[in-house]
Amino acid sequence: MEKRRVKKVHIKSYGCQMNVYDSQRMGDLLGPLGYEAVAGPEEADLIILNTCHIREKAADKVYSELGKLRLLKQERAKQGGETVIAVAGCVAQAEGEEIVRREKSVDLVFGPQTYHRLPDLLKARVATGKAVVETEFPAEDKFAHLARTLPKRGVTAFLTVQEGCDKFCSFCVVPYTRGSEFSRPVTQIEAEARALVDAGVREITLLGQNVNAYHGAGPDGEISSLAGLITHLSRIDGIERLRFTTSHPRDMSDDLIEAHAENPKLMPYLHLPIQAGSDRVLKEMNRGHRAEEYLKLIARIRKARPDIAVSGDFIVGFPGETEADFEATLAVTREVRYAGAFSFKYSPRPGTPAADRADQVPEEVKSDRLARLQALLGTQQKDFNQACLGRQMPVLLEKPGRHPGQLIGRSPYLQGVYLDAKGHAIGDMVNVTIDAVGSNALSAHIHP
Ligand code: 5AD
Ligand code: SF4
């Protein structure tokens, strides 16, 4: 009998961590169909771009990548090879048919809610000989259709527990591309967490667009909060660390703040975007809170867990933002003292309310404000790292370093830590003292 040829799949992820998770799950689904993952597109029989639509540049990158892949596909065809090109994720959801109209070499288009149908979509492509576009929001639970046993993973993994968003911030496409809020049941998440532990994982980051709005069915039939889910998962042997992202200030409940004080497996790191510091802008963004409320929240969280690393997201140049509004963003930033943050120029997204406003901020003003904010955030990040010098902390070893005997681990605050790891292996938790602070990472020695 002829041996079935191993097919190669290359999956490229853009944007958020949820896409990284989705890409991994697509890989899990394709394994049993005879696909093996490869790092580059050159040899691949199937190329999947798992796309992001959050800002304009993200979608532009996809079209330029598709242009390159078209040439690759033509080259391979000349040598008798066949390449299937698929566009997945939020650009696929938002653009649908438009993608196959604009780029004829694309074979499959499917949104974030339908990737569990990937094996069927591939079959449909072969059967019809035509491009297949699948962007509906199906009624079935896609998570129930994903692979149950997982191939070996690294030490850290993402686990999506909540998806979608009902907040409708006026700048954001997420409620349109990912749909309305949905929380997975606790037992389903627990089963996946256990499978991840069996696959070698020690640290799990729970993901959701609005993760702290989590309200899944609990094992006892009650609705569980995110704090309840964290308590439940932290009882699993083999899970050493839990994190969660991204949170909304409006859903930062008391029990979640408590969990940061009480649960030793929950890491002292909180990504809590404020977006802007001016109350007028926050209102027009439809954020549902004022700057003062955010600052009070941070103070309460710091009281519960004084060493917590706070990170955030910012948008500069939202329509109508004045210099005084922007200075309010700088003022809030100075008060919070972020350990790290992501900051972006406002990008009008078609279909969102803010995109139609006439008072768009000129590009050069946005650039100037972004540079000023990033300079401040950069200094704060350095200060946070510098304050770790001489401190002792546990580090989870994740991957090999550049030099022989060196491993790279992660601090509780999500910093990369280089160390000489003689006698220790990837997956070990070691106690270290921080010896030096570089621009991107810390270095440390292990306590004997
Ligand atoms: N323009 C710029 N940044 C945006 N974000 C979301 N939508 C936009 C937009 N239209 C940012 C927000 C969000 C992060 C994931 O992306 O800061 O928290
Ligand atoms: Fe977008 Fe706002 Fe929902 Fe976050 S909370 S996903 S920024 S709409």
Coordinates of C-alpha atoms and ligand atoms in Angstrom, one line a residue:
M1 CA 0.0 0.0 0.0
E2 CA 1.3 3.5 -0.8
K3 CA 2.2 5.5 2.3
R4 CA 0.1 8.5 2.7
R5 CA 2.2 11.6 2.1
V6 CA 2.5 13.9 5.1
K7 CA 1.0 17.3 4.2
K8 CA 2.4 20.5 5.5
V9 CA 0.5 23.4 7.0
H10 CA 1.8 26.8 7.7
I11 CA -0.3 29.0 10.0
K12 CA 0.5 32.6 10.5
S13 CA -1.1 34.5 13.3
Y14 CA -1.7 38.2 13.4
G15 CA -3.0 40.4 16.3
C16 CA -4.1 39.2 19.7
Q17 CA -3.4 36.2 21.8
M18 CA -6.8 34.8 21.1
N19 CA -5.7 34.4 17.5
V20 CA -2.6 32.5 18.7
Y21 CA -4.9 30.2 20.6
D22 CA -7.2 29.7 17.6
S23 CA -4.2 29.0 15.4
Q24 CA -3.0 26.3 17.8
R25 CA -6.5 24.7 17.8
M26 CA -6.6 24.7 14.0
G27 CA -3.2 22.9 14.1
D28 CA -4.7 20.4 16.5
L29 CA -7.7 19.7 14.1
L30 CA -5.4 19.3 11.1
G31 CA -3.0 16.8 12.8
P32 CA -5.4 13.8 12.5
L33 CA -5.9 14.8 8.8
G34 CA -2.2 14.1 8.2
Y35 CA -0.9 17.7 8.4
E36 CA 2.3 18.6 10.1
A37 CA 3.1 22.2 11.0
V38 CA 6.0 24.0 9.3
A39 CA 7.5 27.3 10.1
G40 CA 7.5 28.9 6.7
P41 CA 5.0 29.1 3.7
E42 CA 7.5 27.9 1.0
E43 CA 6.9 24.1 1.3
A44 CA 3.4 24.3 2.7
D45 CA 0.4 22.5 1.0
L46 CA -2.0 24.6 3.1
I47 CA -1.3 28.2 4.2
I48 CA -3.6 29.8 6.8
L49 CA -3.4 33.5 7.6
N50 CA -5.2 34.0 10.9
T51 CA -5.9 37.7 10.6
C52 CA -6.6 40.7 12.8
H53 CA -8.9 43.6 12.0
I54 CA -8.4 45.8 15.1
R55 CA -6.5 48.5 13.2
E56 CA -6.1 49.5 9.6
K57 CA -2.5 48.4 9.2
A58 CA -3.4 44.9 10.4
A59 CA -5.7 44.3 7.4
D60 CA -3.3 46.0 4.9
K61 CA -0.6 43.6 6.0
V62 CA -2.8 40.7 5.2
Y63 CA -3.4 41.9 1.6
S64 CA 0.3 42.5 1.0
E65 CA 1.1 39.0 2.4
L66 CA -1.6 37.5 0.1
G67 CA 0.1 39.2 -2.9
K68 CA 3.4 37.4 -2.0
L69 CA 1.6 34.1 -1.4
R70 CA -0.1 34.3 -4.9
L71 CA 3.4 34.3 -6.5
L72 CA 4.5 31.4 -4.3
K73 CA 1.4 29.5 -5.3
Q74 CA 2.1 30.1 -9.0
E75 CA 5.7 29.0 -8.6
R76 CA 4.7 25.8 -6.9
A77 CA 2.0 25.1 -9.5
K78 CA 4.7 25.3 -12.2
Q79 CA 6.4 22.5 -10.4
G80 CA 3.2 20.5 -10.1
G81 CA 2.6 21.4 -6.5
E82 CA -0.8 22.5 -5.2
T83 CA -1.1 25.2 -2.5
V84 CA -4.4 25.9 -0.7
I85 CA -4.5 29.5 0.7
A86 CA -6.9 30.2 3.6
V87 CA -7.8 33.5 5.3
A88 CA -9.2 33.0 8.8
G89 CA -9.9 35.3 11.7
C90 CA -11.4 38.8 12.0
V91 CA -10.4 40.2 8.5
A92 CA -12.1 37.1 7.1
Q93 CA -15.2 37.8 9.2
A94 CA -15.3 41.5 8.3
E95 CA -14.5 41.2 4.5
G96 CA -15.9 37.8 3.6
E97 CA -16.5 37.5 -0.2
E98 CA -14.5 40.7 -0.8
I99 CA -11.3 38.8 -0.1
V100 CA -11.8 36.3 -2.9
R101 CA -12.9 39.1 -5.2
R102 CA -9.7 41.0 -4.5
E103 CA -7.3 38.1 -4.3
K104 CA -8.2 35.3 -6.7
S105 CA -5.6 32.9 -5.3
V106 CA -7.5 32.5 -2.0
D107 CA -9.3 29.2 -1.6
L108 CA -10.9 29.4 1.8
V109 CA -12.3 32.3 3.9
F110 CA -13.6 31.6 7.4
G111 CA -14.3 33.6 10.5
P112 CA -13.3 33.0 14.1
Q113 CA -16.5 31.2 14.9
T114 CA -16.2 28.5 12.2
Y115 CA -12.6 27.3 12.3
H116 CA -13.8 24.0 13.9
R117 CA -15.4 23.3 10.5
L118 CA -12.0 23.5 8.8
P119 CA -11.8 19.8 7.8
D120 CA -15.2 20.1 6.1
L121 CA -14.3 23.4 4.5
L122 CA -11.2 21.7 3.0
K123 CA -13.4 18.9 1.6
A124 CA -15.9 21.4 0.2
R125 CA -13.0 23.2 -1.6
V126 CA -12.0 20.0 -3.3
A127 CA -15.5 18.9 -4.1
T128 CA -16.7 22.2 -5.6
G129 CA -13.4 23.4 -7.1
K130 CA -14.5 26.8 -6.0
A131 CA -13.4 29.2 -3.2
V132 CA -15.4 28.6 0.0
V133 CA -16.5 31.5 2.1
E134 CA -17.9 30.7 5.6
T135 CA -18.6 33.7 7.8
E136 CA -21.8 32.9 9.6
F137 CA -22.1 32.7 13.4
P138 CA -23.1 29.1 13.8
A139 CA -25.4 28.0 16.7
E140 CA -23.2 25.1 17.8
D141 CA -20.5 25.5 20.4
K142 CA -17.2 25.5 18.4
F143 CA -15.3 24.6 21.5
A144 CA -17.2 21.3 21.8
H145 CA -15.9 20.3 18.4
L146 CA -12.2 20.9 19.0
A147 CA -9.6 18.1 19.5
R148 CA -9.7 16.6 23.0
T149 CA -6.2 15.1 23.2
L150 CA -3.5 17.6 22.7
P151 CA 0.0 17.1 21.2
K152 CA 2.9 18.1 23.4
R153 CA 2.9 21.8 24.2
G154 CA 5.5 24.2 25.7
V155 CA 5.4 25.2 29.4
T156 CA 3.0 28.1 28.9
A157 CA -0.3 28.0 27.0
F158 CA -3.4 30.2 26.3
L159 CA -6.9 28.9 27.0
T160 CA -9.8 30.8 25.7
V161 CA -12.6 30.9 28.4
Q162 CA -14.7 33.8 27.1
E163 CA -15.2 35.3 23.7
G164 CA -16.9 38.3 22.1
C165 CA -17.9 41.6 23.6
D166 CA -21.2 43.4 24.3
K167 CA -19.5 46.7 25.4
F168 CA -19.5 48.4 22.0
C169 CA -16.7 50.9 22.6
S170 CA -17.2 53.4 19.7
F171 CA -13.8 52.7 18.2
C172 CA -13.8 48.9 18.3
V173 CA -14.6 46.2 15.7
V174 CA -14.6 43.3 18.1
P175 CA -18.3 43.2 18.9
Y176 CA -18.9 42.9 15.1
T177 CA -16.1 40.4 14.2
R178 CA -16.1 38.1 17.3
G179 CA -19.8 38.5 18.1
S180 CA -21.6 38.9 21.4
E181 CA -20.2 37.7 24.7
F182 CA -20.0 34.0 25.3
S183 CA -18.5 32.1 28.3
R184 CA -17.5 28.5 28.1
P185 CA -18.8 26.1 30.9
V186 CA -16.4 25.5 33.8
T187 CA -16.2 21.7 33.3
Q188 CA -15.3 22.1 29.6
I189 CA -12.5 24.6 30.5
E190 CA -11.3 22.3 33.3
A191 CA -11.1 19.3 30.8
E192 CA -9.0 21.4 28.5
A193 CA -6.8 22.7 31.3
R194 CA -6.1 19.1 32.4
A195 CA -5.3 18.1 28.8
L196 CA -2.8 21.0 28.7
V197 CA -1.2 19.8 31.9
D198 CA -0.9 16.3 30.4
A199 CA 0.7 18.0 27.3
G200 CA 3.4 19.6 29.5
V201 CA 1.9 23.0 30.4
R202 CA 2.6 24.5 33.8
E203 CA 1.3 28.1 33.3
I204 CA -2.1 28.9 31.7
T205 CA -3.3 32.3 30.6
L206 CA -7.1 32.5 30.5
L207 CA -8.2 34.5 27.5
G208 CA -11.2 36.5 26.6
Q209 CA -11.9 39.9 24.9
N210 CA -13.6 40.7 28.2
V211 CA -12.3 38.0 30.3
N212 CA -13.4 39.4 33.6
A213 CA -17.0 39.5 32.4
Y214 CA -16.8 35.7 32.4
H215 CA -20.0 34.1 33.6
G216 CA -19.9 30.4 32.6
A217 CA -22.1 27.6 33.8
G218 CA -20.4 26.2 37.0
P219 CA -20.1 22.5 37.9
D220 CA -22.9 22.9 40.4
G221 CA -25.3 24.5 38.0
E222 CA -24.6 28.0 39.4
I223 CA -23.0 30.7 37.3
S224 CA -19.3 31.0 38.0
S225 CA -17.4 34.3 38.0
L226 CA -13.9 34.5 36.7
A227 CA -12.6 34.4 40.3
G228 CA -14.7 31.2 40.8
L229 CA -13.2 29.7 37.7
I230 CA -9.6 30.6 38.8
T231 CA -10.2 29.0 42.2
H232 CA -11.5 25.9 40.5
L233 CA -8.6 25.6 38.1
S234 CA -6.0 26.3 40.7
R235 CA -7.0 23.0 42.4
I236 CA -5.6 21.1 39.4
D237 CA -2.3 19.5 40.3
G238 CA 0.4 20.4 37.8
I239 CA -0.9 23.9 37.2
E240 CA 1.6 26.2 38.9
R241 CA 0.5 29.5 37.6
L242 CA -2.6 31.2 36.2
R243 CA -3.0 34.5 34.5
F244 CA -5.9 36.2 32.6
T245 CA -6.3 38.8 30.0
T246 CA -7.9 41.2 28.9
S247 CA -10.0 42.8 31.6
H248 CA -12.4 45.7 31.4
P249 CA -12.5 48.2 34.4
R250 CA -16.3 47.9 34.6
D251 CA -16.1 44.2 35.3
M252 CA -13.3 44.2 37.9
S253 CA -15.3 42.6 40.7
D254 CA -14.4 42.3 44.4
D255 CA -13.9 38.6 44.3
L256 CA -11.4 39.0 41.5
I257 CA -9.5 41.6 43.4
E258 CA -9.6 39.3 46.5
A259 CA -8.2 36.4 44.4
H260 CA -5.1 38.5 43.7
A261 CA -4.6 38.8 47.5
E262 CA -5.4 35.2 48.3
N263 CA -4.6 32.8 45.5
P264 CA -0.8 32.0 45.3
K265 CA -1.2 30.5 41.8
L266 CA -2.7 33.7 40.4
M267 CA 0.2 35.8 39.2
P268 CA 0.6 39.5 40.2
Y269 CA 0.0 40.9 36.8
L270 CA -3.1 42.8 35.5
H271 CA -3.7 44.1 32.0
L272 CA -6.4 46.7 32.5
P273 CA -6.8 49.1 29.6
I274 CA -8.1 52.6 30.2
Q275 CA -7.6 53.8 26.6
A276 CA -7.7 57.6 27.5
G277 CA -7.5 59.8 30.6
S278 CA -10.1 62.5 29.7
D279 CA -13.6 61.9 31.0
R280 CA -15.1 63.5 27.9
V281 CA -13.2 61.2 25.6
L282 CA -13.9 58.2 27.8
K283 CA -17.6 59.0 27.5
E284 CA -17.4 59.4 23.7
M285 CA -15.6 56.1 23.5
N286 CA -18.5 54.6 25.4
R287 CA -16.2 53.1 28.0
G288 CA -18.7 53.4 30.8
H289 CA -16.3 54.7 33.5
R290 CA -14.4 57.9 34.4
A291 CA -10.7 58.3 34.9
E292 CA -11.1 58.7 38.7
E293 CA -13.0 55.4 39.0
Y294 CA -10.1 53.6 37.2
L295 CA -7.6 55.2 39.5
K296 CA -9.6 54.1 42.6
L297 CA -9.8 50.6 41.2
I298 CA -6.0 50.5 40.7
A299 CA -5.6 51.7 44.3
R300 CA -7.8 48.9 45.6
I301 CA -6.0 46.3 43.5
R302 CA -2.6 47.5 44.8
K303 CA -3.9 47.3 48.3
A304 CA -4.9 43.7 47.8
R305 CA -1.6 42.9 46.0
P306 CA 1.0 45.7 46.5
D307 CA 3.6 44.3 44.1
I308 CA 1.1 43.8 41.2
A309 CA 2.4 44.8 37.7
V310 CA -0.2 46.8 36.0
S311 CA -0.3 47.1 32.2
G312 CA -2.8 48.8 29.9
D313 CA -3.8 49.8 26.4
F314 CA -4.1 53.4 25.1
I315 CA -5.5 55.1 22.0
V316 CA -4.3 58.6 21.1
G317 CA -6.0 60.9 18.7
F318 CA -9.6 59.6 19.1
P319 CA -11.9 62.0 17.1
G320 CA -12.2 65.4 18.9
E321 CA -9.3 64.7 21.3
T322 CA -7.7 68.0 22.3
E323 CA -4.3 68.7 23.7
A324 CA -5.9 69.1 27.1
D325 CA -7.6 65.7 26.7
F326 CA -4.3 64.1 25.8
E327 CA -2.6 65.7 28.8
A328 CA -5.2 64.0 31.0
T329 CA -4.0 60.7 29.5
L330 CA -0.4 61.6 30.5
A331 CA -1.6 62.6 33.9
V332 CA -3.4 59.2 34.5
T333 CA -0.4 57.4 33.2
R334 CA 1.9 59.2 35.7
E335 CA -0.4 58.3 38.5
V336 CA -0.7 54.6 37.7
R337 CA 3.0 53.9 36.9
Y338 CA 2.6 51.1 34.4
A339 CA 4.9 48.1 34.2
G340 CA 4.2 47.9 30.5
A341 CA 1.6 49.0 28.0
F342 CA 0.4 49.0 24.4
S343 CA -0.4 52.3 22.8
F344 CA -1.9 53.0 19.4
K345 CA -2.9 55.9 17.1
Y346 CA -6.7 55.9 16.7
S347 CA -7.6 54.0 13.4
P348 CA -11.1 54.6 12.0
R349 CA -12.7 51.2 11.5
P350 CA -15.5 51.0 9.0
G351 CA -18.9 50.2 10.6
T352 CA -17.9 51.6 14.1
P353 CA -19.6 54.8 15.3
A354 CA -16.4 56.9 15.8
A355 CA -15.2 56.2 12.2
D356 CA -17.9 58.5 10.8
R357 CA -17.1 61.5 12.9
A358 CA -16.0 64.7 11.1
D359 CA -13.5 65.8 13.8
Q360 CA -10.8 63.3 13.0
V361 CA -7.4 64.2 14.5
P362 CA -4.7 64.9 11.9
E363 CA -2.1 62.2 11.5
E364 CA 0.9 64.3 12.6
V365 CA -0.9 65.3 15.8
K366 CA -1.6 61.6 16.5
S367 CA 2.1 60.7 15.8
D368 CA 3.3 63.5 18.1
R369 CA 1.0 62.4 20.9
L370 CA 1.9 58.7 20.5
A371 CA 5.6 59.5 20.7
R372 CA 5.1 61.5 23.9
L373 CA 3.0 58.8 25.5
Q374 CA 5.4 56.0 24.5
A375 CA 8.3 58.0 25.9
L376 CA 6.6 58.2 29.3
L377 CA 5.5 54.5 29.2
G378 CA 9.0 53.4 28.3
T379 CA 10.5 55.2 31.3
Q380 CA 7.9 53.6 33.5
Q381 CA 8.6 50.2 32.2
K382 CA 12.4 50.7 32.9
D383 CA 11.6 52.0 36.4
F384 CA 9.5 48.9 37.1
N385 CA 12.2 46.6 35.8
Q386 CA 14.9 48.5 37.7
A387 CA 13.0 48.1 41.0
C388 CA 13.4 44.3 40.6
L389 CA 17.2 44.5 40.9
G390 CA 18.3 42.6 43.9
R391 CA 14.9 41.1 44.5
Q392 CA 14.2 37.4 45.0
M393 CA 11.4 35.8 43.0
P394 CA 10.3 32.4 41.5
V395 CA 10.9 31.9 37.8
L396 CA 9.3 29.3 35.6
L397 CA 11.9 28.0 33.1
E398 CA 10.5 28.1 29.6
K399 CA 13.0 27.7 26.8
P400 CA 16.7 27.5 26.0
G401 CA 18.8 30.7 26.0
R402 CA 21.4 31.8 23.5
H403 CA 24.4 30.4 25.4
P404 CA 25.1 26.8 26.4
G405 CA 23.6 26.0 29.9
Q406 CA 21.4 29.1 29.7
L407 CA 17.6 29.0 30.1
I408 CA 15.0 31.7 29.8
G409 CA 12.2 31.8 32.3
R410 CA 9.4 34.1 33.2
S411 CA 9.0 36.2 36.4
P412 CA 5.7 36.5 38.1
Y413 CA 5.4 39.9 36.5
L414 CA 5.8 38.4 33.0
Q415 CA 9.4 39.6 32.5
G416 CA 11.8 37.4 30.6
V417 CA 14.6 36.2 32.9
Y418 CA 17.9 34.8 31.6
L419 CA 19.9 32.5 33.9
D420 CA 22.5 29.9 34.1
A421 CA 20.4 26.8 34.8
K422 CA 22.9 24.0 35.6
G423 CA 21.0 21.0 37.0
H424 CA 17.6 22.4 36.1
A425 CA 15.3 21.8 33.2
I426 CA 12.6 23.5 31.2
G427 CA 9.4 23.3 33.2
D428 CA 11.1 23.7 36.6
M429 CA 10.2 26.5 39.0
V430 CA 13.4 28.0 40.5
N431 CA 14.0 30.7 43.1
V432 CA 16.3 33.4 41.9
T433 CA 17.8 36.8 42.7
I434 CA 17.7 39.4 40.0
D435 CA 21.3 40.5 39.2
A436 CA 20.9 42.8 36.2
V437 CA 18.3 44.6 34.3
G438 CA 18.6 45.0 30.5
S439 CA 16.3 46.8 28.1
N440 CA 14.2 43.8 27.3
A441 CA 14.9 41.2 30.0
L442 CA 16.3 40.6 33.4
S443 CA 19.2 38.3 34.4
A444 CA 19.4 36.3 37.6
H445 CA 21.1 33.5 39.5
I446 CA 19.4 30.5 41.0
H447 CA 19.6 30.1 44.8
P448 CA 21.5 26.9 45.7
Ligands
5AD1 N1 -7.8 52.2 16.8 C1 -6.7 52.1 17.5 N2 -6.6 51.2 18.5 C2 -7.6 50.4 18.7 N3 -7.8 49.4 19.6 C3 -9.0 48.9 19.4 N4 -9.7 49.5 18.4 C4 -8.8 50.5 18.0 C5 -8.9 51.4 16.9 N5 -10.0 51.6 16.2 C6 -6.8 49.1 20.7 C7 -7.4 49.3 22.1 C8 -7.7 47.9 22.5 C9 -6.5 47.1 21.8 C10 -6.7 45.7 21.7 O1 -6.5 47.7 20.5 O2 -6.5 49.9 22.9 O3 -7.6 47.7 23.9
SF4_2 FE1 -13.5 46.4 22.0 FE2 -14.4 47.8 24.1 FE3 -15.2 45.3 23.8 FE4 -12.6 45.8 24.4 S1 -14.4 46.3 25.7 S2 -13.3 44.4 22.9 S3 -12.2 47.7 23.3 S4 -15.6 47.0 22.4

